Tab-separated table of C-alpha atoms in Angstrom:
chain	number	residue	atom	x	y	z
A	15	UNK	CA	-30.188	19.815	16.856
A	16	UNK	CA	-28.325	18.673	18.997
A	17	UNK	CA	-26.733	20.812	21.598
A	18	UNK	CA	-24.422	20.415	24.483
A	19	UNK	CA	-24.156	22.874	27.270
A	20	UNK	CA	-21.295	22.633	29.082
A	21	UNK	CA	-21.105	19.237	29.863
A	22	UNK	CA	-18.835	16.830	32.087
A	23	UNK	CA	-18.199	13.710	32.152
A	24	UNK	CA	-16.254	12.186	35.740
A	25	UNK	CA	-16.306	8.721	35.321
A	26	UNK	CA	-15.836	6.376	38.937
A	27	UNK	CA	-12.443	6.103	38.745
A	28	UNK	CA	-11.843	9.540	38.535
A	29	UNK	CA	-11.289	10.069	34.580
A	30	UNK	CA	-12.381	13.241	33.280
A	31	UNK	CA	-13.852	12.178	30.260
A	32	UNK	CA	-15.005	15.650	29.108
A	33	UNK	CA	-14.725	19.112	30.222
A	34	UNK	CA	-17.245	22.160	29.594
A	35	UNK	CA	-18.057	21.094	26.514
A	36	UNK	CA	-20.682	23.344	24.323
A	37	UNK	CA	-21.274	22.963	20.916
A	38	UNK	CA	-23.902	23.078	18.919
A	39	UNK	CA	-25.382	20.102	16.045
A	40	UNK	CA	-27.452	21.501	13.657
A	41	UNK	CA	-30.228	20.083	12.010
A	42	UNK	CA	-29.845	18.839	8.757
A	43	UNK	CA	-25.916	18.809	8.971
A	44	UNK	CA	-23.400	16.194	9.603
A	45	UNK	CA	-21.555	16.928	12.430
A	46	UNK	CA	-18.394	15.035	12.764
A	47	UNK	CA	-16.229	15.240	16.081
A	48	UNK	CA	-12.500	13.936	15.790
A	49	UNK	CA	-10.060	13.231	18.215
A	50	UNK	CA	-6.550	11.269	19.126
A	51	UNK	CA	-7.524	7.895	21.782
A	52	UNK	CA	-9.402	8.942	25.195
A	53	UNK	CA	-9.997	13.135	23.758
A	54	UNK	CA	-14.058	11.753	24.913
A	55	UNK	CA	-15.841	11.779	21.551
A	56	UNK	CA	-17.511	8.637	21.388
A	57	UNK	CA	-18.367	9.316	25.331
A	58	UNK	CA	-20.011	11.859	23.969
A	59	UNK	CA	-22.007	10.207	21.220
A	60	UNK	CA	-23.574	8.194	23.922
A	61	UNK	CA	-24.297	11.120	26.450
A	62	UNK	CA	-27.131	11.973	22.978
A	63	UNK	CA	-29.047	8.572	23.682
A	64	UNK	CA	-27.616	8.500	27.531
A	65	UNK	CA	-25.796	4.647	27.139
A	66	UNK	CA	-23.467	7.131	28.769
A	67	UNK	CA	-24.602	9.902	32.135
A	68	UNK	CA	-22.999	13.267	32.293
A	69	UNK	CA	-21.947	14.708	36.059
A	70	UNK	CA	-22.371	18.274	35.095
A	71	UNK	CA	-23.669	20.266	32.437
A	72	UNK	CA	-27.355	19.030	29.747
A	73	UNK	CA	-27.877	18.022	26.670
A	74	UNK	CA	-30.768	19.493	24.484
A	75	UNK	CA	-32.237	16.959	21.810
A	76	UNK	CA	-34.216	19.403	19.439
A	77	UNK	CA	-34.944	22.206	22.691
A	78	UNK	CA	-35.356	19.561	24.836
A	79	UNK	CA	-33.124	17.926	27.644
A	80	UNK	CA	-32.159	14.839	27.436
A	81	UNK	CA	-32.167	13.840	30.532
A	82	UNK	CA	-35.816	14.256	31.516
A	83	UNK	CA	-36.754	11.467	28.438
A	84	UNK	CA	-37.151	7.695	29.032
A	85	UNK	CA	-33.906	5.946	28.202
A	86	UNK	CA	-35.593	3.651	26.468
A	87	UNK	CA	-38.243	5.673	24.568
A	88	UNK	CA	-35.508	8.593	23.930
A	89	UNK	CA	-33.043	5.192	22.020
A	90	UNK	CA	-36.326	4.046	20.038
A	91	UNK	CA	-36.557	7.878	18.212
A	92	UNK	CA	-32.844	8.335	17.780
A	93	UNK	CA	-30.962	5.953	14.623
A	94	UNK	CA	-27.341	4.909	15.975
A	95	UNK	CA	-25.340	3.185	13.876
A	96	UNK	CA	-21.648	1.298	16.529
A	97	UNK	CA	-18.424	-0.190	14.550
A	98	UNK	CA	-18.560	-3.659	13.031
A	99	UNK	CA	-22.491	-3.466	12.299
A	100	UNK	CA	-23.917	-5.101	15.642
A	101	UNK	CA	-26.026	-7.516	13.616
A	102	UNK	CA	-27.810	-9.785	15.302
A	103	UNK	CA	-26.621	-12.868	13.335
A	104	UNK	CA	-29.342	-15.379	14.169
A	105	UNK	CA	-32.128	-12.556	11.938
A	106	UNK	CA	-31.427	-12.411	9.045
A	107	UNK	CA	-30.851	-8.884	7.040
A	108	UNK	CA	-34.929	-7.547	6.834
A	109	UNK	CA	-35.316	-8.579	9.778
A	110	UNK	CA	-32.383	-7.387	11.319
A	111	UNK	CA	-33.284	-3.377	9.587
A	112	UNK	CA	-36.888	-4.221	10.888
A	113	UNK	CA	-35.519	-3.849	14.308
A	114	UNK	CA	-36.768	-0.988	15.022
A	115	UNK	CA	-39.829	-0.511	13.790
A	116	UNK	CA	-41.275	-3.748	15.726
A	117	UNK	CA	-40.557	-1.990	19.026
A	118	UNK	CA	-41.885	1.338	17.700
A	119	UNK	CA	-45.094	-0.742	17.537
A	120	UNK	CA	-45.315	-1.872	14.209
A	121	UNK	CA	-46.584	-5.260	12.915
A	122	UNK	CA	-43.924	-7.317	12.100
A	123	UNK	CA	-45.709	-7.602	8.136
A	124	UNK	CA	-45.815	-3.727	8.372
A	125	UNK	CA	-41.516	-3.515	9.267
A	126	UNK	CA	-41.076	-5.614	6.911
A	127	UNK	CA	-42.216	-3.358	4.246
A	128	UNK	CA	-40.617	-0.736	6.254
A	129	UNK	CA	-37.467	-2.877	6.133
A	130	UNK	CA	-37.450	-2.895	2.618
A	131	UNK	CA	-38.206	0.328	1.469
A	132	UNK	CA	-34.867	0.842	3.557
A	133	UNK	CA	-32.630	-1.584	1.690
A	134	UNK	CA	-33.530	-0.492	-1.793
A	135	UNK	CA	-32.436	3.158	-0.938
A	136	UNK	CA	-29.214	1.486	0.087
A	137	UNK	CA	-29.318	-0.929	-2.940
A	138	UNK	CA	-29.730	-3.591	-0.895
A	139	UNK	CA	-32.857	-5.637	-1.701
A	140	UNK	CA	-30.811	-8.531	-3.224
A	141	UNK	CA	-29.975	-9.287	0.038
A	142	UNK	CA	-32.921	-9.238	2.592
A	143	UNK	CA	-32.901	-13.221	3.568
A	144	UNK	CA	-29.339	-13.646	3.460
A	145	UNK	CA	-27.724	-14.173	7.395
A	146	UNK	CA	-25.133	-11.549	8.625
A	147	UNK	CA	-22.706	-14.059	8.147
A	148	UNK	CA	-22.976	-14.262	4.766
A	149	UNK	CA	-22.301	-10.654	3.613
A	150	UNK	CA	-18.670	-9.273	3.291
A	151	UNK	CA	-17.868	-6.234	6.173
A	152	UNK	CA	-19.250	-3.096	3.837
A	153	UNK	CA	-21.674	-4.956	3.176
A	154	UNK	CA	-22.576	-5.873	7.020
A	155	UNK	CA	-22.291	-2.679	7.509
A	156	UNK	CA	-25.008	-0.774	4.288
A	157	UNK	CA	-27.568	-3.062	6.436
A	158	UNK	CA	-26.569	-0.760	9.859
A	159	UNK	CA	-26.707	2.471	8.407
A	160	UNK	CA	-30.018	0.750	6.399
A	161	UNK	CA	-31.397	-0.135	10.507
A	162	UNK	CA	-30.436	3.041	12.072
A	163	UNK	CA	-33.165	4.715	9.276
A	164	UNK	CA	-35.517	1.923	9.674
A	165	UNK	CA	-36.974	3.995	12.207
A	166	UNK	CA	-37.163	6.439	11.145
A	167	UNK	CA	-35.534	9.421	12.923
A	168	UNK	CA	-34.296	12.291	12.434
A	169	UNK	CA	-31.515	12.422	13.979
A	170	UNK	CA	-28.217	9.756	13.406
A	171	UNK	CA	-25.596	8.865	16.157
A	172	UNK	CA	-22.812	7.520	13.960
A	173	UNK	CA	-19.618	5.864	15.966
A	174	UNK	CA	-16.430	5.001	14.232
A	175	UNK	CA	-19.435	3.091	11.587
A	176	UNK	CA	-16.844	2.564	8.660
A	177	UNK	CA	-13.085	1.633	10.447
A	178	UNK	CA	-12.967	-2.029	10.599
A	179	UNK	CA	-13.710	-2.116	6.856
A	180	UNK	CA	-10.531	-1.425	4.156
A	181	UNK	CA	-9.953	1.845	2.410
A	182	UNK	CA	-11.742	1.003	-0.523
A	183	UNK	CA	-14.824	-0.138	0.885
A	184	UNK	CA	-14.413	2.325	2.851
A	185	UNK	CA	-14.777	5.132	1.335
A	186	UNK	CA	-17.342	3.566	-1.178
A	187	UNK	CA	-19.365	3.944	2.386
A	188	UNK	CA	-18.440	7.473	3.249
A	189	UNK	CA	-20.180	8.143	-0.913
A	190	UNK	CA	-23.452	5.602	-0.135
A	191	UNK	CA	-23.444	8.237	3.504
A	192	UNK	CA	-22.712	11.693	1.539
A	193	UNK	CA	-25.841	10.299	-1.137
A	194	UNK	CA	-28.666	9.378	1.864
A	195	UNK	CA	-28.027	12.172	3.851
A	196	UNK	CA	-28.325	14.330	0.169
A	197	UNK	CA	-31.516	12.378	-0.118
A	198	UNK	CA	-32.421	12.572	3.813
A	199	UNK	CA	-30.947	15.706	5.491
A	200	UNK	CA	-31.183	14.209	9.256
A	201	UNK	CA	-28.903	15.106	11.910
A	202	UNK	CA	-26.973	13.547	12.384
A	203	UNK	CA	-23.548	13.533	14.624
A	204	UNK	CA	-20.269	11.490	13.541
A	205	UNK	CA	-17.211	10.124	15.284
A	206	UNK	CA	-13.929	8.971	13.826
A	207	UNK	CA	-10.306	9.186	14.546
A	208	UNK	CA	-9.796	9.919	11.135
A	209	UNK	CA	-9.582	13.686	10.249
A	210	UNK	CA	-9.714	13.442	6.391
A	211	UNK	CA	-13.078	11.599	6.807
A	212	UNK	CA	-14.121	14.238	9.082
A	213	UNK	CA	-13.425	17.215	6.269
A	214	UNK	CA	-15.116	15.279	3.674
A	215	UNK	CA	-18.326	14.155	5.928
A	216	UNK	CA	-18.848	16.908	8.318
A	217	UNK	CA	-20.294	19.916	7.464
A	218	UNK	CA	-18.830	20.768	10.483
A	219	UNK	CA	-16.134	19.468	12.305
A	220	UNK	CA	-14.714	19.543	16.213
A	221	UNK	CA	-11.083	18.271	17.432
A	222	UNK	CA	-10.796	17.257	20.589
A	223	UNK	CA	-8.504	16.765	23.449
A	224	UNK	CA	-7.684	14.520	25.058
A	225	UNK	CA	-9.569	14.896	28.549
A	226	UNK	CA	-12.600	15.489	26.489
A	227	UNK	CA	-11.660	18.581	25.687
A	228	UNK	CA	-13.266	21.140	22.641
A	229	UNK	CA	-10.331	22.642	21.211
A	230	UNK	CA	-11.588	24.054	17.439
A	231	UNK	CA	-15.362	23.679	16.207
A	232	UNK	CA	-15.350	24.556	12.686
A	233	UNK	CA	-16.204	24.003	9.427
A	234	UNK	CA	-13.350	21.547	7.645
A	235	UNK	CA	-12.361	24.744	4.495
A	236	UNK	CA	-12.515	27.255	7.599
A	237	UNK	CA	-10.224	24.532	10.182
A	238	UNK	CA	-7.573	23.861	7.466
A	239	UNK	CA	-7.376	27.222	6.975
A	240	UNK	CA	-6.054	28.814	10.081
A	241	UNK	CA	-5.812	25.738	12.931
A	242	UNK	CA	-6.568	27.660	15.959
A	243	UNK	CA	-2.835	26.219	17.572
A	244	UNK	CA	-0.445	24.364	17.584
A	245	UNK	CA	-1.994	20.837	18.062
A	246	UNK	CA	-4.641	21.205	15.817
A	247	UNK	CA	-2.181	22.558	13.438
A	248	UNK	CA	-0.622	19.343	13.653
A	249	UNK	CA	-3.780	16.817	13.914
A	250	UNK	CA	-5.269	17.971	10.811
A	251	UNK	CA	-1.214	17.560	8.665
A	252	UNK	CA	0.998	19.523	7.591
A	253	UNK	CA	-0.274	19.751	3.945
A	254	UNK	CA	-3.555	21.341	4.889
A	255	UNK	CA	-3.227	23.737	1.882
A	256	UNK	CA	-3.289	20.412	-0.574
A	257	UNK	CA	-6.736	19.221	0.844
A	258	UNK	CA	-8.407	22.256	1.610
A	259	UNK	CA	-8.706	22.748	-2.267
A	260	UNK	CA	-11.365	20.308	-2.071
A	261	UNK	CA	-13.338	22.724	-1.253
A	262	UNK	CA	-12.384	25.591	-3.466
A	263	UNK	CA	-14.940	25.298	-6.441
A	264	UNK	CA	-12.811	26.646	-9.703
A	265	UNK	CA	-14.958	29.020	-10.416
A	266	UNK	CA	-12.666	31.015	-12.680
A	267	UNK	CA	-10.836	27.530	-14.237
A	268	UNK	CA	-11.578	27.766	-18.005
A	269	UNK	CA	-11.136	24.843	-20.005
A	270	UNK	CA	-8.913	23.815	-22.781
A	271	UNK	CA	-8.903	21.965	-26.013
A	272	UNK	CA	-7.081	18.636	-26.144
A	273	UNK	CA	-6.885	16.801	-29.355
A	274	UNK	CA	-8.854	14.049	-29.810
A	275	UNK	CA	-9.082	10.776	-31.288
A	276	UNK	CA	-12.497	7.640	-31.873
A	277	UNK	CA	-11.010	4.881	-29.978
A	278	UNK	CA	-11.689	2.209	-32.931
A	279	UNK	CA	-9.371	4.469	-34.599
A	280	UNK	CA	-6.325	4.547	-31.774
A	281	UNK	CA	-3.851	2.460	-34.258
A	282	UNK	CA	-4.571	4.435	-37.356
A	283	UNK	CA	-1.244	5.966	-36.831
A	284	UNK	CA	1.439	7.708	-34.281
A	285	UNK	CA	0.292	11.032	-33.005
A	286	UNK	CA	2.569	13.431	-32.563
A	287	UNK	CA	1.218	14.600	-29.539
A	288	UNK	CA	-0.668	13.531	-26.670
A	289	UNK	CA	-4.502	12.310	-27.852
A	290	UNK	CA	-7.597	11.522	-25.381
A	291	UNK	CA	-9.139	8.274	-27.320
A	292	UNK	CA	-13.144	8.538	-26.852
A	293	UNK	CA	-15.586	6.158	-26.494
A	294	UNK	CA	-18.793	5.415	-28.700
A	295	UNK	CA	-20.614	7.282	-25.705
A	296	UNK	CA	-17.963	10.315	-26.006
A	297	UNK	CA	-16.125	9.143	-23.005
A	298	UNK	CA	-12.271	9.415	-22.503
A	299	UNK	CA	-11.128	5.251	-22.663
A	300	UNK	CA	-7.488	6.137	-22.740
A	301	UNK	CA	-3.841	8.878	-23.950
A	302	UNK	CA	-2.317	7.987	-26.922
A	303	UNK	CA	0.931	8.881	-26.535
A	304	UNK	CA	3.183	10.478	-28.499
A	305	UNK	CA	5.468	6.612	-28.663
A	306	UNK	CA	2.087	4.793	-30.257
A	307	UNK	CA	1.200	3.080	-26.295
A	308	UNK	CA	-2.086	2.841	-25.175
A	309	UNK	CA	-2.079	4.917	-21.383
A	310	UNK	CA	-3.628	5.579	-17.974
A	311	UNK	CA	-6.450	8.761	-18.273
A	312	UNK	CA	-5.299	9.612	-14.574
A	313	UNK	CA	-7.620	11.442	-11.914
A	314	UNK	CA	-10.355	12.453	-14.136
A	315	UNK	CA	-12.038	16.309	-13.287
A	316	UNK	CA	-15.414	15.946	-13.058
A	317	UNK	CA	-17.495	19.085	-14.189
A	318	UNK	CA	-20.764	20.076	-15.289
A	319	UNK	CA	-19.690	23.356	-17.980
A	320	UNK	CA	-16.796	23.725	-20.867
A	321	UNK	CA	-16.054	26.884	-18.771
A	322	UNK	CA	-16.656	25.748	-14.612
A	323	UNK	CA	-17.559	28.661	-14.528
A	324	UNK	CA	-21.446	27.542	-12.432
A	325	UNK	CA	-22.124	25.214	-9.696
A	326	UNK	CA	-21.741	22.336	-11.878
A	327	UNK	CA	-17.593	23.105	-11.572
A	328	UNK	CA	-15.188	20.951	-9.503
A	329	UNK	CA	-12.952	21.370	-6.998
A	330	UNK	CA	-9.371	23.188	-7.208
A	331	UNK	CA	-8.197	19.619	-5.967
A	332	UNK	CA	-9.883	17.706	-8.193
A	333	UNK	CA	-8.556	20.109	-11.545
A	334	UNK	CA	-4.717	19.447	-9.749
A	335	UNK	CA	-4.915	16.030	-9.400
A	336	UNK	CA	-6.193	15.673	-12.488
A	337	UNK	CA	-3.667	17.860	-14.189
A	338	UNK	CA	-0.075	15.753	-11.897
A	339	UNK	CA	-2.057	12.602	-12.791
A	340	UNK	CA	-1.960	12.646	-16.044
A	341	UNK	CA	0.641	11.047	-18.187
A	342	UNK	CA	0.688	13.968	-20.380
A	343	UNK	CA	0.992	16.740	-17.869
A	344	UNK	CA	-2.712	18.238	-18.680
A	345	UNK	CA	-5.950	16.751	-16.518
A	346	UNK	CA	-8.822	15.419	-18.457
A	347	UNK	CA	-11.959	16.963	-17.529
A	348	UNK	CA	-15.647	15.205	-17.935
A	349	UNK	CA	-19.443	15.956	-16.916
A	350	UNK	CA	-21.233	13.607	-14.130
A	351	UNK	CA	-22.188	11.233	-17.219
A	352	UNK	CA	-18.228	10.484	-17.950
A	353	UNK	CA	-18.550	12.759	-21.468
A	354	UNK	CA	-15.474	13.866	-22.086
A	355	UNK	CA	-15.762	18.820	-21.747
A	356	UNK	CA	-12.310	18.924	-22.762
A	357	UNK	CA	-9.144	19.590	-20.576
A	358	UNK	CA	-7.035	20.911	-17.259
A	359	UNK	CA	-3.840	22.468	-17.595
A	360	UNK	CA	-2.057	22.539	-13.911
A	361	UNK	CA	-0.311	26.483	-14.005
A	362	UNK	CA	-3.279	27.621	-14.643
A	363	UNK	CA	-4.502	26.056	-11.047
A	364	UNK	CA	-1.480	27.311	-10.022
A	365	UNK	CA	-2.194	30.806	-11.652
A	366	UNK	CA	-5.527	31.417	-10.472
A	367	UNK	CA	-4.057	30.422	-7.053
A	368	UNK	CA	-2.001	32.849	-6.634
A	369	UNK	CA	-4.601	35.708	-7.827
A	370	UNK	CA	-6.444	34.196	-4.782
A	371	UNK	CA	-3.781	34.807	-2.662
A	372	UNK	CA	-3.006	38.830	-4.162
A	373	UNK	CA	-6.841	39.451	-4.115
A	374	UNK	CA	-6.366	38.552	0.052
A	375	UNK	CA	-3.576	40.606	0.788
A	376	UNK	CA	-4.494	43.284	-1.177
A	377	UNK	CA	-8.011	42.952	0.947
A	378	UNK	CA	-6.256	42.961	4.596
A	379	UNK	CA	-4.053	46.182	4.005
A	380	UNK	CA	-5.072	49.427	5.652
A	381	UNK	CA	-7.224	51.567	4.589
A	382	UNK	CA	-8.456	49.802	1.623
A	383	UNK	CA	-12.485	50.483	1.164
A	384	UNK	CA	-13.347	47.346	0.629
A	385	UNK	CA	-12.258	46.317	4.386
């Protein structure tokens, strides 16, 4: 757990970096600091490993004031990932990853063995003997994450680690981080200027104002549903209602039956209505339209149950996006292995939203016994 207790930072030129920052990054969660340039998010992060010394207040790591720790020892116990990876160009990938274990006192052989394990975990074992210059930007960032994990630190500080890569690679790296976090359960403090990234990754999100002041600290769903003021509402964006659907489970959404046909028989005749072509593994391959042509499926809605009323249900945003992106006007639902499960209707999603709003209004009415 990381605690900021009334933390202030004033630089030598009088610039206020942080002003009375108080928040707690809970153990085993991803806490994201987000805000415009000059809001103090990176300054906040760097106070944890004492790369920035605070002017007032205190920062506590697992109950211990970091000011009482030796800075070098403190940093060896904290994973740190920065923009553009910061790899040593004269060291091969495996030796870059082994850096912290060596500093922690392991022999070179032991450190390399640990580095090899971590590289395998992030899917880079084949790149162990390459030089950083031989890697793509996304691969370098993965090595940076692996290096941070190699010290087996319970806490990771990540300072805009994915900002220097293209959007496609960025989503892949975000997915990789979420997968690793599900396995490892680290305490992660993550800095970004991208609200979409913050909402996607964070268990809780701290929106900061210029001048190092905390504007709002809340789970993503609450942040989207109830911005505390105009600044937060403007920063989160006008489409926050649609993005909030990504946090609403589609547990009451029933899948509908769609016409299907084996892909091998796709040319056996023109269907009267839009038909899903399935491959030999029952995975959707394309739509076959009434015009006799194949069409792209659009986004797929992933769920593990036919009636979606389980922990395997997807979100309303996923269901609505599948329906709206489909040329047939009906989305295709698949399970976690990509096998066909049924279809989703945009009208069904909207009807669920209407019922949810009506329930919220009824609960809020004066005199209601459910209040």
